[in-house]
Structures are given as C-alpha cells and as structure tokens.
Amino acid sequence: VIQAPSPLTRKIKILKMHQKETKMQNLLNLAKLAALKAGDEIIKFYVHKGFDDKILAARSTLPESARSQNRWDFEVNLKTDHSPVTSADLAANAAIFETLKSSQIPICSEEKILCESVRTFWLIDPLDGTKDFIEGSGEFCVCIALIEDGRPALGVIYLPVTGEIYSAVKGGQTQKELCKSGAFITQTLAAIERAPQTIISGKRGKNVTAGKLASALNLGITRLSSAIKYCRIAENLAGAYMRYSPSSIWDNAAGEMIAAGTGAKMIDLATLKAPIYDAASLKNNEFIVIAKDFLAREDEILRAIKELNL
C-alpha cells in the first residue's frame, strides 16, 4: 500500500521549493546587475567615440556619420583563433567577474576559460558581437547564463546601446525590461501577435545553408549579429534562427534560455535533442531555434534540413 505524504513531508517539500526559487531569483538579480555593469563599461568606450547619447538611447544601428568619429579610442588585439578582443571586452569581463564572485559559483568566460570540471557554473560572453562593436553597428550584447548539469538554468542578455535587458529562469517566462538611470522598467515582450514568415541568419560567415532552407520553406531571411537573434525570436519577430556552423557555448546558453521562456525550442542538429553546454568541450553543434508559432512546422523544417543535406 502506497501511503500519501504526511502534512509535514509536504510542508518540507514546499519549503525547499520556495528556497530554491528564492535562490534562483537572487542569482538572476545578480546576473542582471553584472550585465548592467558590463554594459556600463562597454558604453564608456562607445561614448568616447563621440556617439550622441540620444542616438544610443533610441536605436541599435548607428548612422554612418557616428561610426566614423574617433574610431580607435579602444585597443584591438587578436586572440589565438584570430578573433578580435578589445579593451571593452576585457573591461566588461572584469566587471562581471567582480559582481558574480559573491555567488561563489565558478565562472567560465570567453575571455577566461574555466579550467576545472564542475556541474554548476556561470557561462558568460562579456561582449558578444565584438566585430559589430568595432564597426559601430550597435548589434552587440552581454550574455550571462547559469549552467547546471549541462543545461541553462537562467539567462540574461543585455543590449547596452538600447538599454533592453531580457531575462529568464528555467520553467519561467521571459521578461523584458528597459534599464534607465539604474531603474528597471517592464516592457511588453511580444512585438507582434504572430511571427513573420522569416528565418534569421548571421551577418557573417557562410549563409548559403540558411538561404537554401529559407527558400525550401518559402520563408524570407533576415541577417543579424550576436545573440540579439535570440531576443528577436523571443519578441516574435522571426519564425526561426539557424546556425549551421560550430559555435562556442557562451554564444548560445543565455539565448536559448531567453527563447525557451517564450515557448521556442532549440534543437542540436547532430543529436536532434537540446544542446549540451560543456565547459570541457566549449563547443555547440549546428542547431536551429524554432519560435513557438513555428513549432507546428518542426517536422517539416527538420525534414527539409535533412533532404537538402545541410
């Protein structure tokens, strides 16, 4: 005979659940604070380039006239993989480490790899879209995720140029806020009722595969840089985002959490399962993110990818 849990057992279970939820909310608040501090460091370099504050507050793509001013007020170096790293990347990274250290959770960053095997760790990209930062396009962001057993438990993406901050915890809904003068102003997340018939692809690298898929599915295609792509999926501004080349785990973990909080689904195209974020490998396979509105077409999309040999 299976006995029902006693009232005391149920109370203990509820208490533990509340404690876990409170802990996760505290970690989310800490991650948001770290993202804002990193954004402040990044914007210092943007301001030093002579960009107008009103432009920075109003739009994420700066005009050509603004891009040409004092372009090299920050130092640019190349890492071993030939990707650029700037003074802004390093300043943002330092700000995040300083803020997150109070959690006593190990940190893995694009700029400082975690050299130990752990089940729970912070995963950050202090400036995702460094090339766009250098060019002055505005399409860059700060990404912070908490990884537990290979999967994201919370995610934060902050767009320093516009002040938009997106956040989500596992099992919860994605929140969008606007940060002005240190205050968080809640924003409406979904920009439109139904996602348009478009697929998002990166602005750099090989976009042939995404173009073939869009054509096969009779979809339009939009080019966009950095993890802002995930935010646009969350905003219902596209039906899918395809990445058909290997990527680093810090590029995707926070974004997957933001997209998942709106009902979207991210699929590893090698395993056809959810991606794994492993600090040992540091890489994700090719993947596709399908917005909630497009999940009815999931089988069709995966079939098209297979038939096109993408």
CSV table of C-alpha atoms in Angstrom, one decimal:
chain,number,residue,atom,x,y,z
A,1,VAL,CA,0.0,0.0,0.0
A,2,ILE,CA,1.4,3.4,-1.0
A,3,GLN,CA,0.9,5.9,1.7
A,4,ALA,CA,0.3,9.6,0.9
A,5,PRO,CA,2.9,12.0,2.1
A,6,SER,CA,2.3,13.3,5.6
A,7,PRO,CA,1.4,17.0,6.1
A,8,LEU,CA,4.9,17.6,7.5
A,9,THR,CA,6.6,16.0,4.4
A,10,ARG,CA,4.5,18.2,2.1
A,11,LYS,CA,5.4,21.3,4.1
A,12,ILE,CA,9.1,20.4,3.9
A,13,LYS,CA,8.9,19.8,0.2
A,14,ILE,CA,7.1,23.2,-0.4
A,15,LEU,CA,9.7,25.0,1.8
A,16,LYS,CA,12.6,23.5,-0.2
A,17,MET,CA,10.9,24.5,-3.4
A,18,HIS,CA,10.4,28.1,-2.2
A,19,GLN,CA,14.0,28.2,-1.0
A,20,LYS,CA,15.2,27.0,-4.4
A,21,GLU,CA,13.0,29.6,-6.2
A,22,THR,CA,14.3,32.4,-3.9
A,23,LYS,CA,17.9,31.3,-4.5
A,24,MET,CA,17.4,31.3,-8.3
A,25,GLN,CA,15.7,34.7,-8.2
A,26,ASN,CA,18.7,36.1,-6.2
A,27,LEU,CA,21.1,34.6,-8.8
A,28,LEU,CA,19.1,36.1,-11.6
A,29,ASN,CA,19.1,39.5,-10.0
A,30,LEU,CA,22.9,39.2,-9.5
A,31,ALA,CA,23.3,38.2,-13.2
A,32,LYS,CA,21.3,41.2,-14.3
A,33,LEU,CA,23.4,43.5,-12.2
A,34,ALA,CA,26.6,42.0,-13.6
A,35,ALA,CA,25.2,42.5,-17.2
A,36,LEU,CA,24.4,46.2,-16.5
A,37,LYS,CA,27.9,46.8,-15.0
A,38,ALA,CA,29.4,45.2,-18.0
A,39,GLY,CA,27.3,47.3,-20.3
A,40,ASP,CA,28.4,50.5,-18.5
A,41,GLU,CA,32.0,49.6,-19.2
A,42,ILE,CA,31.3,48.9,-22.9
A,43,ILE,CA,29.3,52.2,-23.3
A,44,LYS,CA,32.3,54.1,-21.8
A,45,PHE,CA,34.2,53.2,-24.9
A,46,TYR,CA,31.3,54.0,-27.2
A,47,VAL,CA,30.8,57.4,-25.6
A,48,HIS,CA,34.5,58.1,-26.0
A,49,LYS,CA,34.0,57.5,-29.7
A,50,GLY,CA,31.8,60.6,-29.8
A,51,PHE,CA,28.4,58.9,-30.2
A,52,ASP,CA,25.4,61.0,-29.3
A,53,ASP,CA,23.6,59.9,-26.2
A,54,LYS,CA,20.2,60.4,-27.8
A,55,ILE,CA,21.1,58.1,-30.6
A,56,LEU,CA,22.4,55.5,-28.2
A,57,ALA,CA,19.1,55.6,-26.3
A,58,ALA,CA,16.9,55.5,-29.3
A,59,ARG,CA,18.4,52.9,-31.8
A,60,SER,CA,20.6,49.9,-32.1
A,61,THR,CA,22.0,50.7,-35.5
A,62,LEU,CA,24.1,53.8,-35.5
A,63,PRO,CA,24.3,56.1,-38.6
A,64,GLU,CA,27.5,56.2,-40.7
A,65,SER,CA,28.2,59.7,-39.6
A,66,ALA,CA,28.5,58.4,-36.0
A,67,ARG,CA,30.6,55.4,-36.9
A,68,SER,CA,33.4,57.4,-38.4
A,69,GLN,CA,34.2,59.5,-35.4
A,70,ASN,CA,37.2,58.7,-33.3
A,71,ARG,CA,37.0,55.1,-34.3
A,72,TRP,CA,40.1,53.8,-32.4
A,73,ASP,CA,39.6,55.1,-28.9
A,74,PHE,CA,39.9,51.4,-27.7
A,75,GLU,CA,42.7,48.9,-28.3
A,76,VAL,CA,42.0,45.9,-30.5
A,77,ASN,CA,44.1,42.7,-30.4
A,78,LEU,CA,43.7,39.2,-32.0
A,79,LYS,CA,43.3,36.1,-29.9
A,80,THR,CA,44.8,32.7,-30.9
A,81,ASP,CA,41.8,31.9,-33.0
A,82,HIS,CA,42.2,35.2,-34.8
A,83,SER,CA,39.0,36.7,-33.4
A,84,PRO,CA,39.3,40.3,-32.1
A,85,VAL,CA,39.2,41.3,-28.4
A,86,THR,CA,39.0,44.9,-27.4
A,87,SER,CA,39.6,47.0,-24.3
A,88,ALA,CA,35.8,47.0,-23.9
A,89,ASP,CA,35.6,43.1,-23.9
A,90,LEU,CA,38.2,43.0,-21.1
A,91,ALA,CA,36.7,45.8,-19.0
A,92,ALA,CA,33.2,44.1,-19.3
A,93,ASN,CA,34.7,40.8,-18.4
A,94,ALA,CA,36.3,42.2,-15.3
A,95,ALA,CA,33.1,43.9,-14.2
A,96,ILE,CA,31.1,40.6,-14.5
A,97,PHE,CA,33.7,38.6,-12.6
A,98,GLU,CA,33.8,41.2,-9.8
A,99,THR,CA,30.0,41.1,-9.5
A,100,LEU,CA,29.4,37.4,-9.8
A,101,LYS,CA,32.2,36.4,-7.3
A,102,SER,CA,29.9,36.9,-4.4
A,103,SER,CA,27.9,33.8,-5.6
A,104,GLN,CA,30.9,31.6,-5.1
A,105,ILE,CA,30.0,29.8,-8.3
A,106,PRO,CA,32.8,29.1,-10.8
A,107,ILE,CA,32.8,31.3,-13.9
A,108,CYS,CA,33.6,30.3,-17.5
A,109,SER,CA,34.1,33.2,-19.8
A,110,GLU,CA,35.1,33.7,-23.4
A,111,GLU,CA,37.9,35.8,-22.1
A,112,LYS,CA,38.8,33.5,-19.1
A,113,ILE,CA,38.2,29.8,-19.7
A,114,LEU,CA,37.2,27.6,-16.7
A,115,CYS,CA,40.0,25.0,-16.2
A,116,GLU,CA,38.1,22.6,-14.0
A,117,SER,CA,35.2,20.2,-14.4
A,118,VAL,CA,32.1,21.4,-12.4
A,119,ARG,CA,28.4,20.6,-12.6
A,120,THR,CA,27.3,24.2,-11.9
A,121,PHE,CA,29.0,27.3,-13.4
A,122,TRP,CA,28.4,30.8,-14.8
A,123,LEU,CA,28.9,31.0,-18.5
A,124,ILE,CA,29.4,34.5,-19.9
A,125,ASP,CA,30.2,36.4,-23.1
A,126,PRO,CA,31.1,39.9,-21.9
A,127,LEU,CA,30.7,41.4,-25.3
A,128,ASP,CA,29.0,39.2,-27.9
A,129,GLY,CA,29.4,40.8,-31.3
A,130,THR,CA,32.9,42.4,-30.9
A,131,LYS,CA,33.2,42.9,-34.6
A,132,ASP,CA,30.0,44.9,-34.6
A,133,PHE,CA,31.2,46.9,-31.6
A,134,ILE,CA,34.3,47.8,-33.6
A,135,GLU,CA,32.3,48.7,-36.6
A,136,GLY,CA,29.8,50.7,-34.6
A,137,SER,CA,26.7,48.9,-35.8
A,138,GLY,CA,25.2,48.6,-32.4
A,139,GLU,CA,24.5,44.8,-32.8
A,140,PHE,CA,26.3,43.6,-29.7
A,141,CYS,CA,25.2,42.4,-26.3
A,142,VAL,CA,26.2,41.0,-22.9
A,143,CYS,CA,25.3,37.3,-22.3
A,144,ILE,CA,25.2,35.6,-18.9
A,145,ALA,CA,23.9,32.1,-18.2
A,146,LEU,CA,24.0,29.8,-15.2
A,147,ILE,CA,24.6,26.2,-16.3
A,148,GLU,CA,23.5,23.2,-14.2
A,149,ASP,CA,24.4,19.7,-15.4
A,150,GLY,CA,25.0,20.8,-19.0
A,151,ARG,CA,21.8,22.9,-19.4
A,152,PRO,CA,21.0,26.5,-18.8
A,153,ALA,CA,19.1,27.3,-15.5
A,154,LEU,CA,18.9,31.1,-16.1
A,155,GLY,CA,19.9,33.5,-18.8
A,156,VAL,CA,20.3,37.3,-19.2
A,157,ILE,CA,21.0,39.2,-22.4
A,158,TYR,CA,21.6,43.0,-22.2
A,159,LEU,CA,21.8,45.4,-25.1
A,160,PRO,CA,23.9,48.3,-23.9
A,161,VAL,CA,23.0,50.6,-26.8
A,162,THR,CA,19.3,50.4,-26.3
A,163,GLY,CA,19.1,49.6,-22.6
A,164,GLU,CA,17.0,46.5,-23.3
A,165,ILE,CA,17.5,43.6,-20.9
A,166,TYR,CA,16.0,40.1,-21.4
A,167,SER,CA,16.0,37.5,-18.6
A,168,ALA,CA,14.5,34.1,-17.9
A,169,VAL,CA,14.8,31.2,-15.4
A,170,LYS,CA,14.2,27.5,-16.1
A,171,GLY,CA,10.5,26.8,-16.2
A,172,GLY,CA,9.6,30.5,-16.2
A,173,GLN,CA,8.6,33.1,-18.7
A,174,THR,CA,11.0,35.5,-20.4
A,175,GLN,CA,10.9,39.1,-19.1
A,176,LYS,CA,11.9,42.2,-21.0
A,177,GLU,CA,12.8,45.4,-19.2
A,178,LEU,CA,14.3,48.7,-20.1
A,179,CYS,CA,17.1,50.0,-17.9
A,180,LYS,CA,17.2,53.8,-17.5
A,181,SER,CA,19.1,55.6,-14.8
A,182,GLY,CA,19.5,52.4,-12.8
A,183,ALA,CA,15.8,51.5,-12.8
A,184,PHE,CA,14.1,48.6,-14.5
A,185,ILE,CA,11.0,49.5,-16.5
A,186,THR,CA,8.9,46.5,-17.5
A,187,GLN,CA,8.3,46.2,-21.2
A,188,THR,CA,5.8,44.3,-23.4
A,189,LEU,CA,7.7,41.3,-24.7
A,190,ALA,CA,5.9,40.3,-27.9
A,191,ALA,CA,6.2,43.0,-30.6
A,192,ILE,CA,3.6,41.3,-32.9
A,193,GLU,CA,0.9,38.7,-32.4
A,194,ARG,CA,2.2,36.2,-35.0
A,195,ALA,CA,5.8,35.6,-36.0
A,196,PRO,CA,6.5,36.7,-39.6
A,197,GLN,CA,7.5,34.1,-42.2
A,198,THR,CA,11.2,34.7,-41.9
A,199,ILE,CA,14.3,32.9,-40.7
A,200,ILE,CA,17.2,34.7,-39.0
A,201,SER,CA,20.8,34.0,-40.0
A,202,GLY,CA,24.1,35.6,-39.1
A,203,LYS,CA,25.6,38.5,-41.0
A,204,ARG,CA,29.0,36.9,-41.2
A,205,GLY,CA,30.3,33.6,-42.4
A,206,LYS,CA,28.6,31.2,-44.8
A,207,ASN,CA,24.9,32.0,-45.1
A,208,VAL,CA,24.3,29.7,-48.1
A,209,THR,CA,22.7,26.9,-45.9
A,210,ALA,CA,20.3,29.2,-44.2
A,211,GLY,CA,19.3,30.7,-47.6
A,212,LYS,CA,18.6,27.2,-49.0
A,213,LEU,CA,16.4,26.3,-46.1
A,214,ALA,CA,14.5,29.6,-46.3
A,215,SER,CA,13.9,29.0,-50.0
A,216,ALA,CA,12.8,25.4,-49.4
A,217,LEU,CA,10.3,26.5,-46.7
A,218,ASN,CA,9.2,29.6,-48.7
A,219,LEU,CA,10.5,31.9,-45.9
A,220,GLY,CA,12.2,35.3,-46.0
A,221,ILE,CA,15.6,35.7,-44.5
A,222,THR,CA,16.9,38.3,-42.1
A,223,ARG,CA,20.6,38.9,-41.2
A,224,LEU,CA,21.5,39.9,-37.7
A,225,SER,CA,24.6,39.7,-35.5
A,226,SER,CA,25.3,38.4,-32.0
A,227,ALA,CA,22.9,36.8,-29.5
A,228,ILE,CA,20.4,39.6,-30.2
A,229,LYS,CA,18.9,37.0,-32.6
A,230,TYR,CA,17.5,35.1,-29.7
A,231,CYS,CA,15.9,38.2,-28.4
A,232,ARG,CA,14.2,38.8,-31.7
A,233,ILE,CA,12.9,35.2,-31.6
A,234,ALA,CA,11.6,36.0,-28.1
A,235,GLU,CA,9.9,39.2,-29.4
A,236,ASN,CA,8.2,37.0,-32.1
A,237,LEU,CA,10.0,38.9,-34.8
A,238,ALA,CA,11.1,35.8,-36.7
A,239,GLY,CA,10.0,32.2,-37.0
A,240,ALA,CA,13.4,30.5,-36.6
A,241,TYR,CA,17.1,31.1,-36.2
A,242,MET,CA,19.5,28.7,-37.9
A,243,ARG,CA,23.2,28.3,-37.1
A,244,TYR,CA,24.9,25.9,-39.5
A,245,SER,CA,28.5,26.0,-38.2
A,246,PRO,CA,30.0,25.1,-34.9
A,247,SER,CA,29.8,27.8,-32.2
A,248,SER,CA,31.1,28.4,-28.7
A,249,ILE,CA,28.8,27.6,-25.7
A,250,TRP,CA,28.9,31.2,-24.4
A,251,ASP,CA,27.3,32.3,-27.7
A,252,ASN,CA,24.1,30.3,-27.1
A,253,ALA,CA,23.3,29.4,-23.5
A,254,ALA,CA,21.7,32.6,-22.4
A,255,GLY,CA,20.0,33.0,-25.7
A,256,GLU,CA,18.5,29.5,-25.5
A,257,MET,CA,17.1,30.4,-22.1
A,258,ILE,CA,15.6,33.6,-23.4
A,259,ALA,CA,14.0,31.9,-26.3
A,260,ALA,CA,12.7,28.9,-24.3
A,261,GLY,CA,11.0,31.3,-21.9
A,262,THR,CA,8.7,32.2,-24.8
A,263,GLY,CA,7.9,28.7,-25.8
A,264,ALA,CA,10.6,28.4,-28.5
A,265,LYS,CA,12.7,25.3,-29.0
A,266,MET,CA,16.4,24.9,-29.7
A,267,ILE,CA,17.5,21.7,-31.4
A,268,ASP,CA,21.0,20.3,-31.8
A,269,LEU,CA,21.1,19.1,-35.4
A,270,ALA,CA,23.6,16.4,-34.7
A,271,THR,CA,21.6,14.8,-31.9
A,272,LEU,CA,18.1,16.2,-32.5
A,273,LYS,CA,18.0,17.0,-28.8
A,274,ALA,CA,18.5,20.0,-26.7
A,275,PRO,CA,22.1,21.3,-26.8
A,276,ILE,CA,24.6,20.5,-24.1
A,277,TYR,CA,26.8,23.2,-22.6
A,278,ASP,CA,30.1,21.5,-21.5
A,279,ALA,CA,33.0,23.6,-20.1
A,280,ALA,CA,35.3,20.8,-21.3
A,281,SER,CA,34.5,21.0,-25.0
A,282,LEU,CA,33.3,24.7,-25.1
A,283,LYS,CA,31.5,24.0,-28.4
A,284,ASN,CA,27.9,23.5,-29.6
A,285,ASN,CA,27.0,21.6,-32.8
A,286,GLU,CA,24.9,23.1,-35.6
A,287,PHE,CA,21.4,24.0,-34.4
A,288,ILE,CA,18.1,25.6,-35.2
A,289,VAL,CA,15.8,27.6,-32.9
A,290,ILE,CA,12.2,27.4,-33.7
A,291,ALA,CA,9.8,30.0,-32.4
A,292,LYS,CA,6.6,28.9,-30.7
A,293,ASP,CA,4.4,30.0,-33.6
A,294,PHE,CA,6.5,27.7,-35.9
A,295,LEU,CA,6.6,24.6,-33.8
A,296,ALA,CA,3.8,23.1,-35.8
A,297,ARG,CA,6.3,23.1,-38.7
A,298,GLU,CA,9.1,21.4,-36.7
A,299,ASP,CA,9.0,18.1,-38.6
A,300,GLU,CA,8.8,19.9,-41.9
A,301,ILE,CA,11.8,22.1,-41.0
A,302,LEU,CA,13.9,19.1,-39.9
A,303,ARG,CA,12.9,17.1,-42.9
A,304,ALA,CA,13.9,20.0,-45.2
A,305,ILE,CA,17.3,20.2,-43.5
A,306,LYS,CA,17.8,16.5,-44.0
A,307,GLU,CA,16.7,16.5,-47.6
A,308,LEU,CA,18.8,19.5,-48.5
A,309,ASN,CA,21.8,17.7,-46.9
A,310,LEU,CA,22.5,20.9,-44.9
